[in-house]
Protein backbone atom coordinates (compact mmCIF):
# COMPACT_ATOMS: atom_id res chain seq x y z
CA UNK A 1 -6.83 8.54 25.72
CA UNK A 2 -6.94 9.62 21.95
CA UNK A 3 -10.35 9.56 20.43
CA UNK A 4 -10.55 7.49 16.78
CA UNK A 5 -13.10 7.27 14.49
CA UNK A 6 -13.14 4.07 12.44
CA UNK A 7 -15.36 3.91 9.19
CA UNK A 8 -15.89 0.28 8.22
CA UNK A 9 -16.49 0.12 4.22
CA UNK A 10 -19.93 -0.10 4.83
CA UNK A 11 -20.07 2.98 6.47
CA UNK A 12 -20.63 1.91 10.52
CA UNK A 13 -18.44 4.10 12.49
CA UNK A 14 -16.86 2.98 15.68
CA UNK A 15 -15.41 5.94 18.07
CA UNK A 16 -12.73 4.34 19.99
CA UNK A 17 -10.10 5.75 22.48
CA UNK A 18 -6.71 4.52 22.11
CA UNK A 19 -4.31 4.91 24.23
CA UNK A 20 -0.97 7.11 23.55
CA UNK A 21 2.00 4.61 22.42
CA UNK A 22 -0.08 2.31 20.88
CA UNK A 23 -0.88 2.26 17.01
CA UNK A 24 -3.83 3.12 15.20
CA UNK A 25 -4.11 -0.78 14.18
CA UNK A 26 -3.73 -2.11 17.82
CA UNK A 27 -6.88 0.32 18.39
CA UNK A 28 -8.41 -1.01 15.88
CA UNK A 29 -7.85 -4.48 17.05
CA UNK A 30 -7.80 -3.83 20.64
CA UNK A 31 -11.39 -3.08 20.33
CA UNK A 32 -12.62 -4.96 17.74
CA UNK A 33 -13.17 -2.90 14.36
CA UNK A 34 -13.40 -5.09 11.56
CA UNK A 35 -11.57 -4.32 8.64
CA UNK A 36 -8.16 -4.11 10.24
CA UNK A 37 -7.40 -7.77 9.85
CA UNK A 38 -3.28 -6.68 10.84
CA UNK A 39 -2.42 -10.68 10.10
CA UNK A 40 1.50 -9.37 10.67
CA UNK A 41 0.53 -8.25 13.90
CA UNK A 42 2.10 -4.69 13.25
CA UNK A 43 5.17 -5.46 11.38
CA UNK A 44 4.54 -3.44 8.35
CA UNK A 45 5.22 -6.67 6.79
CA UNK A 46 1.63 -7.12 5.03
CA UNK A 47 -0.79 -4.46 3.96
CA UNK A 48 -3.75 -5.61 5.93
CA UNK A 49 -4.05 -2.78 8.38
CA UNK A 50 -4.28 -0.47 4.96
CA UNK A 51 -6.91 2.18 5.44
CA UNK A 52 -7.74 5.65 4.07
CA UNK A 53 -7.08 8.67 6.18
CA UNK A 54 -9.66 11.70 6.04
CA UNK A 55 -8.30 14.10 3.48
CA UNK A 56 -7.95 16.69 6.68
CA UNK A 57 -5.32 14.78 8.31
CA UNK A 58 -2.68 13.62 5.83
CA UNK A 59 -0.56 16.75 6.12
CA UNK A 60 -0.98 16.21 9.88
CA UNK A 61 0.48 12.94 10.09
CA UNK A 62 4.09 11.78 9.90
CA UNK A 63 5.43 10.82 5.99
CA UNK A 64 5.44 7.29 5.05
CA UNK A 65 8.56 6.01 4.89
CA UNK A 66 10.15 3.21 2.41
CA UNK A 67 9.23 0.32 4.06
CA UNK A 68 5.19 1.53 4.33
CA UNK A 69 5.61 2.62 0.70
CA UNK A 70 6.67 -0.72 -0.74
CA UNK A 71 4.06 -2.48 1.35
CA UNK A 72 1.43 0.02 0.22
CA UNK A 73 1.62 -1.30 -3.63
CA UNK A 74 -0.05 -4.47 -2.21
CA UNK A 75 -2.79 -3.33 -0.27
CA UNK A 76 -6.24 -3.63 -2.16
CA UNK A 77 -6.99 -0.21 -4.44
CA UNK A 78 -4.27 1.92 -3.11
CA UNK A 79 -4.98 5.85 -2.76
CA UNK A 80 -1.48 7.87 -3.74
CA UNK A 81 -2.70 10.45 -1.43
CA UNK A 82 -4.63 8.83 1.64
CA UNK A 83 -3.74 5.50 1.99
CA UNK A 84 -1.75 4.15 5.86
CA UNK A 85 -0.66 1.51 7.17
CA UNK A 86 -2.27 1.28 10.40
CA UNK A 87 0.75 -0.51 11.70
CA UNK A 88 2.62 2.64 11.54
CA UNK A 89 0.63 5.16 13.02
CA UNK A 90 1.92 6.16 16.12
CA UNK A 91 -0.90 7.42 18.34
CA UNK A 92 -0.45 10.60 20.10
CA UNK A 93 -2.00 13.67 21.60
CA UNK A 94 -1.96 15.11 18.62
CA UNK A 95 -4.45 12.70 16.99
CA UNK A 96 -7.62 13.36 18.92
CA UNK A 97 -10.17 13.61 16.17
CA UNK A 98 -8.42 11.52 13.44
CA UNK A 99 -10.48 9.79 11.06
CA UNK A 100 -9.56 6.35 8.79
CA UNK A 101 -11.86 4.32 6.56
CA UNK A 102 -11.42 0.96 5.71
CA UNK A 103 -11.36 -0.28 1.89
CA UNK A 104 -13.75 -2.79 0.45
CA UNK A 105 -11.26 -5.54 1.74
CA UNK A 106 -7.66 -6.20 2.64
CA UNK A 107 -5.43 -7.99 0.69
């Protein structure tokens, strides 16, 4: 299991292990964090897993590619820099310790 750290907008943190395979939104939803409302159900077809990585981890992550980028310019107060998709975050080893907030809503 990969440990997650959640920040709602309000600032209540959930630590959550997630299983490797799954994606950083099915953690999310898997164990109830609100915030990720995913209403595509992983699809990168909405924005509503949209969340802002910890400034330590975006050169750790894979790049976004196009499709995450055009769905991106709808989620609610976009950050250039830190904004995901949930939906597209791959959980692996390699992202014990990573940490995502959640915006004031999701579009």
């Amino acid at each position: 299991m990969v440990k997650i750290t959640y920040i709602e907008f309000d600032g209540t943190q959930h630590v959550v292990d997630v299983a490797p395979g799954l994606t950083v939104m099915e953690g999310a939803r898997d164990n109830g964090v609100k915030g990720i409302e995913a209403d595509c159900g992983g699809a990168c077809a909405c924005s509503t897993c949209h969340v802002y990585v910890d400034a330590a981890w975006i050169d750790r992550l894979p790049a976004r590619d196009p499709m995450e980028e055009d769905m991106l310019d709808f989620a609610y107060q976009p950050d250039p820099r830190l904004s995901r998709l949930t939906c597209q975050l791959k959980v692996t080893p390699e992202l014990e310790g990573l940490v995502v907030r959640m915006p004031e809503r999701q579009i």
